[in-house]
Short mmCIF file of N, CA and C in Angstrom, two decimals:
data_model
loop_
_atom_site.label_atom_id
_atom_site.label_comp_id
_atom_site.label_asym_id
_atom_site.label_seq_id
_atom_site.Cartn_x
_atom_site.Cartn_y
_atom_site.Cartn_z
N UNK A 260 0.51 -1.17 -0.19
CA UNK A 260 -0.01 0.22 -0.05
C UNK A 260 0.97 1.25 -0.29
N UNK A 261 0.64 2.00 -0.68
CA UNK A 261 1.24 3.56 -0.80
C UNK A 261 0.78 4.48 0.43
N UNK A 262 1.89 5.04 1.27
CA UNK A 262 1.34 5.30 2.67
C UNK A 262 1.34 7.09 2.36
N UNK A 263 1.56 7.63 1.08
CA UNK A 263 1.36 8.73 0.96
C UNK A 263 0.84 9.05 -0.72
N UNK A 264 -0.14 9.76 -0.90
CA UNK A 264 -0.11 10.01 -2.37
C UNK A 264 -0.09 11.43 -3.18
N UNK A 265 -0.42 11.89 -3.51
CA UNK A 265 0.09 13.41 -4.24
C UNK A 265 -1.02 14.23 -3.69
N UNK A 266 -2.27 13.67 -3.66
CA UNK A 266 -3.61 13.94 -3.28
C UNK A 266 -3.57 14.88 -1.44
N UNK A 267 -2.56 13.59 -1.01
CA UNK A 267 -2.34 13.81 0.47
C UNK A 267 -1.20 14.75 1.08
N UNK A 268 -0.50 14.64 0.06
CA UNK A 268 1.04 15.53 -0.15
C UNK A 268 0.71 17.10 -0.03
N UNK A 269 -0.66 17.25 -1.09
CA UNK A 269 -0.82 18.96 -0.83
C UNK A 269 -1.62 19.06 0.09
N UNK A 270 -2.59 18.11 0.70
CA UNK A 270 -3.24 18.91 1.90
C UNK A 270 -2.39 18.74 3.51
N UNK A 271 -1.16 18.33 3.24
CA UNK A 271 -0.47 18.51 4.76
C UNK A 271 0.35 19.76 4.58
N UNK A 272 0.24 20.22 5.58
CA UNK A 272 0.30 21.72 6.25
C UNK A 272 2.20 21.17 6.22
N UNK A 273 2.63 22.01 6.13
CA UNK A 273 4.69 22.11 6.31
C UNK A 273 4.29 22.21 8.23
N UNK A 274 5.85 21.38 8.57
CA UNK A 274 6.11 21.71 9.85
C UNK A 274 6.08 22.95 10.40
N UNK A 275 5.07 23.62 11.54
CA UNK A 275 5.45 24.54 12.16
C UNK A 275 3.84 25.45 11.77
N UNK A 276 3.17 25.12 10.26
CA UNK A 276 2.02 25.69 9.78
C UNK A 276 1.31 25.60 10.80
N UNK A 277 1.05 24.70 11.81
CA UNK A 277 -0.52 24.80 12.73
C UNK A 277 -0.04 25.33 14.07
N UNK A 278 1.27 25.77 14.13
CA UNK A 278 1.80 25.55 15.81
C UNK A 278 0.60 26.40 16.54
N UNK A 279 0.09 27.46 15.89
CA UNK A 279 -0.97 28.65 16.86
C UNK A 279 -2.23 27.83 17.01
N UNK A 280 -2.40 26.64 15.94
CA UNK A 280 -3.82 26.18 16.46
C UNK A 280 -3.71 25.17 17.86
N UNK A 281 -4.67 25.08 18.26
CA UNK A 281 -4.95 24.40 19.68
C UNK A 281 -5.03 22.83 19.18
N UNK A 282 -4.18 22.32 20.21
CA UNK A 282 -3.96 20.95 19.78
C UNK A 282 -5.17 20.26 19.26
N UNK A 283 -6.36 20.34 20.19
CA UNK A 283 -7.40 19.59 20.13
C UNK A 283 -8.30 19.54 18.72
N UNK A 284 -7.90 20.95 18.09
CA UNK A 284 -8.32 21.68 16.54
C UNK A 284 -7.23 21.50 15.40
N UNK A 285 -6.36 20.80 15.73
CA UNK A 285 -5.52 20.30 14.76
C UNK A 285 -5.99 19.24 14.00
N UNK A 286 -6.50 19.32 12.65
CA UNK A 286 -6.73 18.69 11.75
C UNK A 286 -6.06 17.29 11.15
N UNK A 287 -6.45 16.29 11.24
CA UNK A 287 -5.81 14.91 11.07
C UNK A 287 -5.74 14.39 9.74
N UNK A 288 -4.68 14.98 8.99
CA UNK A 288 -4.56 14.58 7.50
C UNK A 288 -4.67 13.56 6.98
N UNK A 289 -3.73 12.82 7.89
CA UNK A 289 -3.72 11.18 7.15
C UNK A 289 -3.60 10.23 8.64
N UNK A 290 -3.90 9.29 8.83
CA UNK A 290 -4.03 8.39 9.78
C UNK A 290 -3.14 6.97 9.42
N UNK A 291 -2.29 6.75 9.84
CA UNK A 291 -1.43 5.35 9.83
C UNK A 291 -1.97 4.44 11.24
N UNK A 292 -1.55 2.99 10.64
CA UNK A 292 -1.81 1.90 11.76
C UNK A 292 -1.02 0.93 11.65
N UNK A 293 -0.78 0.09 12.11
CA UNK A 293 -0.33 -1.26 12.43
C UNK A 293 -1.41 -2.07 12.39
N UNK A 294 -1.81 -2.90 11.69
CA UNK A 294 -3.00 -3.70 11.49
C UNK A 294 -3.16 -5.17 11.98
N UNK A 295 -1.72 -5.12 12.46
CA UNK A 295 -1.78 -6.34 13.55
C UNK A 295 -1.38 -5.74 14.90
N UNK A 296 -1.49 -5.03 15.14
CA UNK A 296 -0.99 -4.36 16.61
C UNK A 296 -1.92 -3.46 17.19
N UNK A 297 -0.91 -2.35 17.85
CA UNK A 297 -2.29 -1.23 18.72
C UNK A 297 -1.61 -0.17 18.50
N UNK A 298 -0.78 0.10 17.57
CA UNK A 298 0.19 1.70 17.61
C UNK A 298 -0.75 2.35 16.23
N UNK A 299 -1.07 3.53 16.37
CA UNK A 299 -1.57 4.72 15.18
C UNK A 299 -0.77 5.89 15.43
N UNK A 300 -0.61 6.52 14.47
CA UNK A 300 0.01 7.71 13.66
C UNK A 300 -1.28 8.52 13.53
N UNK A 301 -1.27 9.79 13.71
CA UNK A 301 -2.20 10.71 13.06
C UNK A 301 -1.07 11.84 12.88
N UNK A 302 -1.02 12.15 11.37
CA UNK A 302 -0.30 13.25 10.92
C UNK A 302 -0.91 14.81 10.65
N UNK A 303 -0.32 15.83 11.39
CA UNK A 303 -1.16 16.93 10.84
C UNK A 303 -0.19 17.74 10.48
N UNK A 304 1.09 17.23 10.17
CA UNK A 304 1.76 18.27 9.55
C UNK A 304 3.14 17.52 8.99
N UNK A 305 3.97 17.88 8.13
CA UNK A 305 5.23 17.06 7.52
C UNK A 305 5.97 18.53 6.73
N UNK A 306 7.34 17.72 6.84
CA UNK A 306 8.40 18.65 6.08
C UNK A 306 8.61 18.72 4.46
N UNK A 307 7.95 17.78 3.95
CA UNK A 307 7.80 17.86 2.65
C UNK A 307 8.60 16.71 2.20
N UNK A 308 9.21 15.96 3.07
CA UNK A 308 10.16 14.90 2.50
C UNK A 308 10.30 13.44 3.27
N UNK A 309 10.28 13.66 4.64
CA UNK A 309 10.13 12.45 5.49
C UNK A 309 9.29 12.36 6.64
N UNK A 310 9.60 13.62 7.12
CA UNK A 310 9.34 13.76 8.81
C UNK A 310 8.00 14.52 9.23
N UNK A 311 7.26 13.43 9.79
CA UNK A 311 5.55 14.03 10.19
C UNK A 311 5.70 14.71 11.76
N UNK A 312 4.74 15.23 11.71
CA UNK A 312 4.55 15.73 13.39
C UNK A 312 2.87 15.45 13.77
N UNK A 313 2.53 15.00 14.76
CA UNK A 313 1.35 14.53 14.75
C UNK A 313 1.00 13.83 16.47
N UNK A 314 0.12 13.45 16.62
CA UNK A 314 -0.13 12.30 17.65
C UNK A 314 0.15 10.97 17.59
N UNK A 315 0.99 10.47 18.38
CA UNK A 315 1.38 9.07 18.07
C UNK A 315 0.22 8.45 19.28
N UNK A 316 -0.17 7.30 19.17
CA UNK A 316 -0.84 6.61 20.10
C UNK A 316 -0.38 5.00 20.12
N UNK A 317 0.72 4.70 21.06
CA UNK A 317 1.66 3.69 21.38
C UNK A 317 1.24 2.98 22.25
N UNK A 318 2.48 3.20 23.17
CA UNK A 318 2.47 2.96 24.65
C UNK A 318 2.38 3.82 25.60
N UNK A 319 2.32 4.94 24.90
CA UNK A 319 1.42 6.25 25.43
C UNK A 319 0.56 7.12 24.46
N UNK A 320 0.40 7.89 24.85
CA UNK A 320 -0.39 9.03 23.55
C UNK A 320 0.41 10.03 23.95
N UNK A 321 1.39 10.67 22.70
CA UNK A 321 1.95 11.59 23.09
C UNK A 321 2.32 12.37 21.18
N UNK A 322 2.18 13.71 21.46
CA UNK A 322 2.92 14.40 20.19
C UNK A 322 3.81 14.52 19.87
N UNK A 323 4.39 14.38 19.01
CA UNK A 323 5.68 14.25 18.30
C UNK A 323 5.98 14.07 17.03
N UNK A 324 7.58 13.51 16.83
CA UNK A 324 7.91 13.31 15.30
C UNK A 324 8.04 11.84 15.09
N UNK A 325 7.35 11.70 13.64
CA UNK A 325 7.54 10.20 12.82
C UNK A 325 7.98 10.48 11.77
N UNK A 326 9.03 9.19 11.09
CA UNK A 326 9.52 9.23 10.10
C UNK A 326 8.51 8.37 8.90
N UNK A 327 8.53 8.86 7.59
CA UNK A 327 7.95 7.93 7.10
C UNK A 327 8.94 6.78 6.69
N UNK A 328 9.99 7.04 6.31
CA UNK A 328 10.95 5.95 6.10
C UNK A 328 10.82 4.91 7.53
N UNK A 329 10.69 5.35 8.81
CA UNK A 329 10.51 4.57 9.92
C UNK A 329 9.03 3.59 9.32
N UNK A 330 8.13 4.25 9.02
CA UNK A 330 6.90 3.80 9.13
C UNK A 330 6.80 2.48 7.65
N UNK A 331 7.23 2.97 6.95
CA UNK A 331 7.80 1.81 5.75
C UNK A 331 8.63 0.39 6.19
N UNK A 332 9.05 1.03 7.49
CA UNK A 332 9.92 0.10 7.54
C UNK A 332 9.56 -1.27 8.73
N UNK A 333 8.34 -0.93 9.33
CA UNK A 333 7.70 -1.55 10.28
C UNK A 333 7.49 -2.75 9.95
N UNK A 334 7.44 -4.12 10.26
CA UNK A 334 7.02 -5.30 9.94
C UNK A 334 6.03 -5.96 11.54
N UNK A 335 4.94 -5.68 11.29
CA UNK A 335 4.49 -6.87 12.66
C UNK A 335 4.35 -7.91 12.45
N UNK A 336 3.24 -8.13 13.20
CA UNK A 336 3.15 -9.79 12.84
C UNK A 336 2.69 -10.37 11.54
N UNK A 337 3.16 -11.43 11.58
CA UNK A 337 2.83 -11.90 10.06
C UNK A 337 3.58 -10.86 8.77
N UNK A 338 4.41 -10.21 9.42
CA UNK A 338 5.21 -9.36 8.33
C UNK A 338 4.29 -8.35 7.81
N UNK A 339 3.20 -7.91 8.11
CA UNK A 339 2.33 -6.93 7.96
C UNK A 339 2.53 -5.45 8.20
N UNK A 340 2.80 -4.86 7.04
CA UNK A 340 3.60 -3.32 7.25
C UNK A 340 2.37 -2.20 7.43
N UNK A 341 2.74 -1.59 8.20
CA UNK A 341 2.03 -0.22 8.38
C UNK A 341 0.82 0.62 7.54
N UNK A 342 -0.48 0.70 7.58
CA UNK A 342 -1.38 0.54 6.39
C UNK A 342 -1.96 2.32 6.79
N UNK A 343 -2.31 2.79 5.56
CA UNK A 343 -2.95 4.03 5.58
C UNK A 343 -4.57 3.90 5.52
N UNK A 344 -4.81 4.35 6.66
CA UNK A 344 -6.63 4.48 6.95
C UNK A 344 -7.03 5.27 5.24
N UNK A 345 -7.35 4.54 4.42
CA UNK A 345 -8.27 5.49 3.13
C UNK A 345 -9.21 6.02 3.29
N UNK A 346 -10.37 5.67 4.76
CA UNK A 346 -11.56 5.92 4.57
C UNK A 346 -11.36 7.21 5.88
N UNK A 347 -10.46 7.36 6.25
CA UNK A 347 -10.33 8.17 7.61
C UNK A 347 -11.17 9.82 7.34
N UNK A 348 -11.02 10.28 6.38
CA UNK A 348 -11.18 11.90 5.86
C UNK A 348 -10.44 12.31 6.88
N UNK A 349 -10.55 13.94 7.18
CA UNK A 349 -9.66 14.65 8.05
C UNK A 349 -9.93 15.79 9.00
N UNK A 350 -10.56 14.32 10.18
CA UNK A 350 -10.88 15.12 11.07
C UNK A 350 -10.25 16.34 12.30
N UNK A 351 -10.85 16.88 12.90
CA UNK A 351 -9.79 17.34 13.88
C UNK A 351 -9.74 16.41 15.14
N UNK A 352 -8.62 16.16 15.68
CA UNK A 352 -8.34 15.36 16.86
C UNK A 352 -9.40 15.04 17.85
N UNK A 353 -10.34 16.26 17.98
CA UNK A 353 -11.35 16.21 18.89
C UNK A 353 -12.35 15.36 18.61
N UNK A 354 -12.27 15.25 17.37
CA UNK A 354 -13.44 14.25 16.91
C UNK A 354 -13.17 12.94 16.19
N UNK A 355 -12.06 12.55 16.77
CA UNK A 355 -11.77 11.45 16.32
C UNK A 355 -12.01 10.29 17.81
N UNK A 356 -13.22 9.67 17.20
CA UNK A 356 -13.91 8.41 17.97
C UNK A 356 -12.14 7.94 18.74
N UNK A 357 -11.36 7.44 18.44
CA UNK A 357 -10.72 6.79 19.30
C UNK A 357 -9.94 7.52 20.62
N UNK A 358 -9.76 8.89 20.18
CA UNK A 358 -9.18 9.72 20.86
C UNK A 358 -9.93 10.87 21.73
N UNK A 359 -11.46 10.39 21.97
CA UNK A 359 -12.19 11.07 22.80
C UNK A 359 -11.83 10.73 23.84
N UNK A 360 -11.97 11.97 24.87
CA UNK A 360 -11.65 12.03 26.45
C UNK A 360 -9.94 11.60 26.55
N UNK A 361 -9.10 11.48 25.59
CA UNK A 361 -7.79 11.25 25.70
C UNK A 361 -7.18 12.49 25.59
N UNK A 362 -7.54 13.33 24.61
CA UNK A 362 -6.62 14.59 24.45
C UNK A 362 -7.18 15.46 24.99
#
């Protein structure tokens, strides 16, 4: 699966562009997930090359940076890689059901 399309790239704000937006009001432009695990990455900004900024739901729920290259290298159970949620839309963080009452 292609993790980034040109359509998504055009919608992703550059790193720092949403700095003044309250965290709950940041739009999630793309959601990545491990289909055999519990990790999920919600990207809100991108450097245009490799580095995303967003909310990571893994061992803990935290804001931070993550790499496209790293996402492509992850292999979970059965050797499956990270996938992109093709039907996620672009909700604000506060409107993501899995994050309600957690952010």
